[in-house]
Amino acid sequence: MKKPLLVAVLAMLPTTAFAATPPEGVPLEVRRGFFTEADIGAFFTLGGENIYSNAQTYLQLGVGYDVTDKLTLGVHFGLGSSAANCFAGYVPDSDVCSMSDNFTVAFADITAGYMVSLADRLYLVPKVAAGLTRLDPAPVGSGDPGAAMTAPNAGLGIGLEYATPMDHFSVGADFLARYLIGPNIPTFAIFPRVKYTF
């Protein structure tokens, strides 16, 4: 009597095993919500007496929120510098810039991006940015040559983002062009991105 019951239980074991989670696990969903990111890349400006500045290191830190699967909003703080490019013109009969030809550019921007799916977990992300910029020392103007200045900025960018199989982490690369309104200086930043979504 016990043998048929044991045989029936053993016969059902493979069915139970097949009903369990497959060995490969369940597909990992792309995490959305509150995120932070850290970016290090290159920064340069265009215009001025030398047409373009030497490329310098660019650092950007940000926090944001994925409002939907497509729309993302954030606040980003960026720091770069313009080197060896005179925007105020040279002192007459010399090659000395009348204002500083080397200056730090600090951004505080609100950004918005729209994620367009290119493939599974890979997105093209057009972006807009707007905020304030601090230039220290001021590269243009009629004030104290050693003083800093603040100017609004607006910009457009494009990026790629890949949601890695490591939960929480996305990586990517961005190109961001911003125009400093007032000093009339175009700036450009190219940087890889590392994003952590909580």
PDB file of C-alpha atoms in Angstrom:
ATOM      1  CA  MET A   1       0.000   0.000   0.000  1.00  0.00           C
ATOM      2  CA  LYS A   2       2.843   2.354   0.781  1.00  0.00           C
ATOM      3  CA  LYS A   3       4.742   1.497  -2.425  1.00  0.00           C
ATOM      4  CA  PRO A   4       2.133   2.907  -4.874  1.00  0.00           C
ATOM      5  CA  LEU A   5       1.906   6.130  -2.810  1.00  0.00           C
ATOM      6  CA  LEU A   6       5.693   6.520  -2.839  1.00  0.00           C
ATOM      7  CA  VAL A   7       5.795   5.892  -6.592  1.00  0.00           C
ATOM      8  CA  ALA A   8       3.052   8.517  -7.142  1.00  0.00           C
ATOM      9  CA  VAL A   9       4.930  11.113  -5.051  1.00  0.00           C
ATOM     10  CA  LEU A  10       8.212  10.418  -6.874  1.00  0.00           C
ATOM     11  CA  ALA A  11       6.433  10.629 -10.227  1.00  0.00           C
ATOM     12  CA  MET A  12       5.156  14.117  -9.366  1.00  0.00           C
ATOM     13  CA  LEU A  13       8.587  15.482  -8.307  1.00  0.00           C
ATOM     14  CA  PRO A  14       9.749  16.380 -11.863  1.00  0.00           C
ATOM     15  CA  THR A  15       6.486  18.294 -12.418  1.00  0.00           C
ATOM     16  CA  THR A  16       7.087  20.270  -9.218  1.00  0.00           C
ATOM     17  CA  ALA A  17      10.661  21.012 -10.266  1.00  0.00           C
ATOM     18  CA  PHE A  18       9.536  22.282 -13.680  1.00  0.00           C
ATOM     19  CA  ALA A  19       6.975  24.571 -12.012  1.00  0.00           C
ATOM     20  CA  ALA A  20       9.701  26.334  -9.985  1.00  0.00           C
ATOM     21  CA  THR A  21      11.638  29.408 -11.110  1.00  0.00           C
ATOM     22  CA  PRO A  22      13.799  28.522 -14.117  1.00  0.00           C
ATOM     23  CA  PRO A  23      17.542  28.236 -13.395  1.00  0.00           C
ATOM     24  CA  GLU A  24      18.228  31.379 -15.464  1.00  0.00           C
ATOM     25  CA  GLY A  25      16.005  33.416 -13.117  1.00  0.00           C
ATOM     26  CA  VAL A  26      13.377  35.924 -14.099  1.00  0.00           C
ATOM     27  CA  PRO A  27      14.043  38.723 -16.607  1.00  0.00           C
ATOM     28  CA  LEU A  28      15.514  41.776 -14.906  1.00  0.00           C
ATOM     29  CA  GLU A  29      13.297  44.824 -15.295  1.00  0.00           C
ATOM     30  CA  VAL A  30      14.912  48.191 -15.880  1.00  0.00           C
ATOM     31  CA  ARG A  31      14.741  50.101 -12.614  1.00  0.00           C
ATOM     32  CA  ARG A  32      13.134  53.572 -12.750  1.00  0.00           C
ATOM     33  CA  GLY A  33      12.736  56.268 -10.101  1.00  0.00           C
ATOM     34  CA  PHE A  34      15.083  58.412  -8.025  1.00  0.00           C
ATOM     35  CA  PHE A  35      18.694  58.368  -9.306  1.00  0.00           C
ATOM     36  CA  THR A  36      22.113  59.908  -8.843  1.00  0.00           C
ATOM     37  CA  GLU A  37      24.911  60.093 -11.375  1.00  0.00           C
ATOM     38  CA  ALA A  38      28.584  61.008 -11.636  1.00  0.00           C
ATOM     39  CA  ASP A  39      30.243  62.005 -14.900  1.00  0.00           C
ATOM     40  CA  ILE A  40      33.825  62.870 -15.846  1.00  0.00           C
ATOM     41  CA  GLY A  41      34.739  63.957 -19.369  1.00  0.00           C
ATOM     42  CA  ALA A  42      36.083  66.812 -21.490  1.00  0.00           C
ATOM     43  CA  PHE A  43      35.000  70.464 -21.798  1.00  0.00           C
ATOM     44  CA  PHE A  44      35.826  73.301 -24.212  1.00  0.00           C
ATOM     45  CA  THR A  45      34.484  76.640 -25.443  1.00  0.00           C
ATOM     46  CA  LEU A  46      34.197  78.155 -28.930  1.00  0.00           C
ATOM     47  CA  GLY A  47      34.664  81.734 -30.087  1.00  0.00           C
ATOM     48  CA  GLY A  48      37.107  84.329 -28.826  1.00  0.00           C
ATOM     49  CA  GLU A  49      40.402  85.370 -30.349  1.00  0.00           C
ATOM     50  CA  ASN A  50      41.693  81.801 -30.580  1.00  0.00           C
ATOM     51  CA  ILE A  51      38.429  80.336 -31.974  1.00  0.00           C
ATOM     52  CA  TYR A  52      38.385  77.461 -29.461  1.00  0.00           C
ATOM     53  CA  SER A  53      39.792  76.722 -26.027  1.00  0.00           C
ATOM     54  CA  ASN A  54      42.018  73.836 -25.088  1.00  0.00           C
ATOM     55  CA  ALA A  55      40.023  70.810 -23.900  1.00  0.00           C
ATOM     56  CA  GLN A  56      39.854  70.587 -20.111  1.00  0.00           C
ATOM     57  CA  THR A  57      38.499  68.084 -17.588  1.00  0.00           C
ATOM     58  CA  TYR A  58      34.750  68.266 -16.948  1.00  0.00           C
ATOM     59  CA  LEU A  59      33.059  66.959 -13.799  1.00  0.00           C
ATOM     60  CA  GLN A  60      29.282  66.667 -13.391  1.00  0.00           C
ATOM     61  CA  LEU A  61      27.175  65.395 -10.507  1.00  0.00           C
ATOM     62  CA  GLY A  62      23.421  65.032 -10.660  1.00  0.00           C
ATOM     63  CA  VAL A  63      20.257  63.862  -8.955  1.00  0.00           C
ATOM     64  CA  GLY A  64      16.962  63.243 -10.661  1.00  0.00           C
ATOM     65  CA  TYR A  65      13.808  61.228 -11.062  1.00  0.00           C
ATOM     66  CA  ASP A  66      12.426  59.096 -13.886  1.00  0.00           C
ATOM     67  CA  VAL A  67       8.906  60.514 -14.047  1.00  0.00           C
ATOM     68  CA  THR A  68       7.811  57.823 -16.518  1.00  0.00           C
ATOM     69  CA  ASP A  69       9.556  55.103 -18.535  1.00  0.00           C
ATOM     70  CA  LYS A  70      10.347  57.817 -21.095  1.00  0.00           C
ATOM     71  CA  LEU A  71      10.646  61.170 -19.277  1.00  0.00           C
ATOM     72  CA  THR A  72      13.473  61.977 -16.863  1.00  0.00           C
ATOM     73  CA  LEU A  73      14.055  65.204 -14.894  1.00  0.00           C
ATOM     74  CA  GLY A  74      17.177  66.190 -12.989  1.00  0.00           C
ATOM     75  CA  VAL A  75      19.338  68.823 -11.365  1.00  0.00           C
ATOM     76  CA  HIS A  76      22.980  68.793 -12.433  1.00  0.00           C
ATOM     77  CA  PHE A  77      26.071  70.616 -11.211  1.00  0.00           C
ATOM     78  CA  GLY A  78      28.940  70.806 -13.713  1.00  0.00           C
ATOM     79  CA  LEU A  79      32.459  72.175 -13.479  1.00  0.00           C
ATOM     80  CA  GLY A  80      34.836  72.833 -16.352  1.00  0.00           C
ATOM     81  CA  SER A  81      37.234  75.511 -17.528  1.00  0.00           C
ATOM     82  CA  SER A  82      38.154  77.451 -20.636  1.00  0.00           C
ATOM     83  CA  ALA A  83      41.883  77.630 -21.243  1.00  0.00           C
ATOM     84  CA  ALA A  84      43.985  79.801 -23.552  1.00  0.00           C
ATOM     85  CA  ASN A  85      41.159  81.613 -25.333  1.00  0.00           C
ATOM     86  CA  CYS A  86      40.599  85.367 -25.057  1.00  0.00           C
ATOM     87  CA  PHE A  87      36.961  86.528 -25.311  1.00  0.00           C
ATOM     88  CA  ALA A  88      37.484  90.221 -24.395  1.00  0.00           C
ATOM     89  CA  GLY A  89      40.026  91.030 -27.106  1.00  0.00           C
ATOM     90  CA  TYR A  90      43.730  91.768 -26.840  1.00  0.00           C
ATOM     91  CA  VAL A  91      45.290  94.886 -25.362  1.00  0.00           C
ATOM     92  CA  PRO A  92      46.256  97.102 -28.361  1.00  0.00           C
ATOM     93  CA  ASP A  93      49.644  96.272 -29.886  1.00  0.00           C
ATOM     94  CA  SER A  94      50.119  93.136 -27.764  1.00  0.00           C
ATOM     95  CA  ASP A  95      49.049  89.532 -27.444  1.00  0.00           C
ATOM     96  CA  VAL A  96      47.857  90.021 -23.839  1.00  0.00           C
ATOM     97  CA  CYS A  97      44.143  89.478 -23.235  1.00  0.00           C
ATOM     98  CA  SER A  98      42.381  92.510 -21.739  1.00  0.00           C
ATOM     99  CA  MET A  99      40.424  90.163 -19.396  1.00  0.00           C
ATOM    100  CA  SER A 100      41.201  86.642 -18.233  1.00  0.00           C
ATOM    101  CA  ASP A 101      41.806  84.082 -20.987  1.00  0.00           C
ATOM    102  CA  ASN A 102      41.627  81.206 -18.467  1.00  0.00           C
ATOM    103  CA  PHE A 103      38.492  80.879 -16.355  1.00  0.00           C
ATOM    104  CA  THR A 104      36.415  78.329 -14.471  1.00  0.00           C
ATOM    105  CA  VAL A 105      32.881  77.587 -15.682  1.00  0.00           C
ATOM    106  CA  ALA A 106      30.459  76.236 -13.051  1.00  0.00           C
ATOM    107  CA  PHE A 107      26.914  75.171 -14.069  1.00  0.00           C
ATOM    108  CA  ALA A 108      23.783  74.647 -11.986  1.00  0.00           C
ATOM    109  CA  ASP A 109      21.127  73.357 -14.404  1.00  0.00           C
ATOM    110  CA  ILE A 110      17.716  71.769 -14.516  1.00  0.00           C
ATOM    111  CA  THR A 111      17.662  69.070 -17.199  1.00  0.00           C
ATOM    112  CA  ALA A 112      14.976  67.040 -18.939  1.00  0.00           C
ATOM    113  CA  GLY A 113      15.457  64.020 -21.166  1.00  0.00           C
ATOM    114  CA  TYR A 114      13.229  61.787 -23.294  1.00  0.00           C
ATOM    115  CA  MET A 115      14.272  58.136 -23.581  1.00  0.00           C
ATOM    116  CA  VAL A 116      13.804  56.577 -27.021  1.00  0.00           C
ATOM    117  CA  SER A 117      14.274  52.807 -27.029  1.00  0.00           C
ATOM    118  CA  LEU A 118      16.804  51.599 -29.621  1.00  0.00           C
ATOM    119  CA  ALA A 119      17.077  48.006 -28.412  1.00  0.00           C
ATOM    120  CA  ASP A 120      16.441  45.990 -25.282  1.00  0.00           C
ATOM    121  CA  ARG A 121      17.853  48.117 -22.408  1.00  0.00           C
ATOM    122  CA  LEU A 122      19.505  50.623 -24.801  1.00  0.00           C
ATOM    123  CA  TYR A 123      18.114  54.172 -25.164  1.00  0.00           C
ATOM    124  CA  LEU A 124      18.801  57.311 -27.168  1.00  0.00           C
ATOM    125  CA  VAL A 125      18.193  60.305 -24.876  1.00  0.00           C
ATOM    126  CA  PRO A 126      17.720  63.827 -26.350  1.00  0.00           C
ATOM    127  CA  LYS A 127      18.033  66.435 -23.568  1.00  0.00           C
ATOM    128  CA  VAL A 128      17.419  70.090 -22.785  1.00  0.00           C
ATOM    129  CA  ALA A 129      19.156  72.059 -20.021  1.00  0.00           C
ATOM    130  CA  ALA A 130      18.775  75.531 -18.525  1.00  0.00           C
ATOM    131  CA  GLY A 131      20.166  77.272 -15.484  1.00  0.00           C
ATOM    132  CA  LEU A 132      22.864  79.582 -14.176  1.00  0.00           C
ATOM    133  CA  THR A 133      26.590  79.694 -14.861  1.00  0.00           C
ATOM    134  CA  ARG A 134      29.368  81.170 -12.744  1.00  0.00           C
ATOM    135  CA  LEU A 135      32.488  82.322 -14.615  1.00  0.00           C
ATOM    136  CA  ASP A 136      35.507  83.024 -12.417  1.00  0.00           C
ATOM    137  CA  PRO A 137      37.263  85.302 -13.235  1.00  0.00           C
ATOM    138  CA  ALA A 138      35.003  87.051 -15.739  1.00  0.00           C
ATOM    139  CA  PRO A 139      36.224  86.631 -19.331  1.00  0.00           C
ATOM    140  CA  VAL A 140      34.245  89.652 -20.633  1.00  0.00           C
ATOM    141  CA  GLY A 141      32.694  92.837 -19.277  1.00  0.00           C
ATOM    142  CA  SER A 142      33.761  96.230 -18.030  1.00  0.00           C
ATOM    143  CA  GLY A 143      34.036  95.495 -14.285  1.00  0.00           C
ATOM    144  CA  ASP A 144      36.955  94.398 -12.143  1.00  0.00           C
ATOM    145  CA  PRO A 145      39.121  92.046 -14.247  1.00  0.00           C
ATOM    146  CA  GLY A 146      39.544  89.705 -11.244  1.00  0.00           C
ATOM    147  CA  ALA A 147      35.834  89.508 -10.314  1.00  0.00           C
ATOM    148  CA  ALA A 148      33.523  86.636 -11.164  1.00  0.00           C
ATOM    149  CA  MET A 149      30.298  86.925 -13.132  1.00  0.00           C
ATOM    150  CA  THR A 150      27.015  84.990 -13.255  1.00  0.00           C
ATOM    151  CA  ALA A 151      25.067  84.385 -16.472  1.00  0.00           C
ATOM    152  CA  PRO A 152      22.092  82.253 -17.531  1.00  0.00           C
ATOM    153  CA  ASN A 153      22.639  79.315 -19.859  1.00  0.00           C
ATOM    154  CA  ALA A 154      20.500  77.141 -22.103  1.00  0.00           C
ATOM    155  CA  GLY A 155      21.478  74.026 -23.986  1.00  0.00           C
ATOM    156  CA  LEU A 156      20.680  70.890 -25.929  1.00  0.00           C
ATOM    157  CA  GLY A 157      22.254  67.482 -25.726  1.00  0.00           C
ATOM    158  CA  ILE A 158      22.104  63.918 -26.932  1.00  0.00           C
ATOM    159  CA  GLY A 159      23.086  60.781 -25.091  1.00  0.00           C
ATOM    160  CA  LEU A 160      23.080  57.003 -25.061  1.00  0.00           C
ATOM    161  CA  GLU A 161      22.049  55.054 -21.975  1.00  0.00           C
ATOM    162  CA  TYR A 162      22.344  51.320 -21.347  1.00  0.00           C
ATOM    163  CA  ALA A 163      20.654  49.676 -18.350  1.00  0.00           C
ATOM    164  CA  THR A 164      23.226  47.066 -17.345  1.00  0.00           C
ATOM    165  CA  PRO A 165      22.303  43.583 -16.057  1.00  0.00           C
ATOM    166  CA  MET A 166      23.669  44.790 -12.693  1.00  0.00           C
ATOM    167  CA  ASP A 167      20.533  45.954 -10.888  1.00  0.00           C
ATOM    168  CA  HIS A 168      20.483  49.725 -10.172  1.00  0.00           C
ATOM    169  CA  PHE A 169      23.315  50.634 -12.585  1.00  0.00           C
ATOM    170  CA  SER A 170      23.100  52.291 -16.007  1.00  0.00           C
ATOM    171  CA  VAL A 171      25.996  53.553 -18.095  1.00  0.00           C
ATOM    172  CA  GLY A 172      26.125  55.845 -21.095  1.00  0.00           C
ATOM    173  CA  ALA A 173      27.709  58.806 -22.829  1.00  0.00           C
ATOM    174  CA  ASP A 174      26.481  62.358 -23.434  1.00  0.00           C
ATOM    175  CA  PHE A 175      27.287  65.325 -25.646  1.00  0.00           C
ATOM    176  CA  LEU A 176      25.938  68.608 -24.246  1.00  0.00           C
ATOM    177  CA  ALA A 177      26.110  72.052 -25.900  1.00  0.00           C
ATOM    178  CA  ARG A 178      25.191  75.092 -23.776  1.00  0.00           C
ATOM    179  CA  TYR A 179      25.160  78.792 -24.631  1.00  0.00           C
ATOM    180  CA  LEU A 180      26.091  81.343 -21.973  1.00  0.00           C
ATOM    181  CA  ILE A 181      23.641  84.219 -22.415  1.00  0.00           C
ATOM    182  CA  GLY A 182      25.265  87.612 -21.844  1.00  0.00           C
ATOM    183  CA  PRO A 183      28.920  86.674 -22.325  1.00  0.00           C
ATOM    184  CA  ASN A 184      27.765  84.964 -25.564  1.00  0.00           C
ATOM    185  CA  ILE A 185      30.046  81.963 -25.162  1.00  0.00           C
ATOM    186  CA  PRO A 186      29.146  78.515 -26.571  1.00  0.00           C
ATOM    187  CA  THR A 187      30.361  75.637 -24.379  1.00  0.00           C
ATOM    188  CA  PHE A 188      30.570  71.909 -25.093  1.00  0.00           C
ATOM    189  CA  ALA A 189      30.944  68.903 -22.806  1.00  0.00           C
ATOM    190  CA  ILE A 190      31.485  65.256 -23.781  1.00  0.00           C
ATOM    191  CA  PHE A 191      31.385  62.710 -20.996  1.00  0.00           C
ATOM    192  CA  PRO A 192      30.608  59.084 -20.089  1.00  0.00           C
ATOM    193  CA  ARG A 193      27.870  58.623 -17.461  1.00  0.00           C
ATOM    194  CA  VAL A 194      27.422  56.269 -14.531  1.00  0.00           C
ATOM    195  CA  LYS A 195      23.877  56.320 -13.124  1.00  0.00           C
ATOM    196  CA  TYR A 196      22.581  54.618  -9.989  1.00  0.00           C
ATOM    197  CA  THR A 197      18.805  54.235  -9.619  1.00  0.00           C
ATOM    198  CA  PHE A 198      17.522  53.506  -6.120  1.00  0.00           C
TER     199      PHE A 198
END
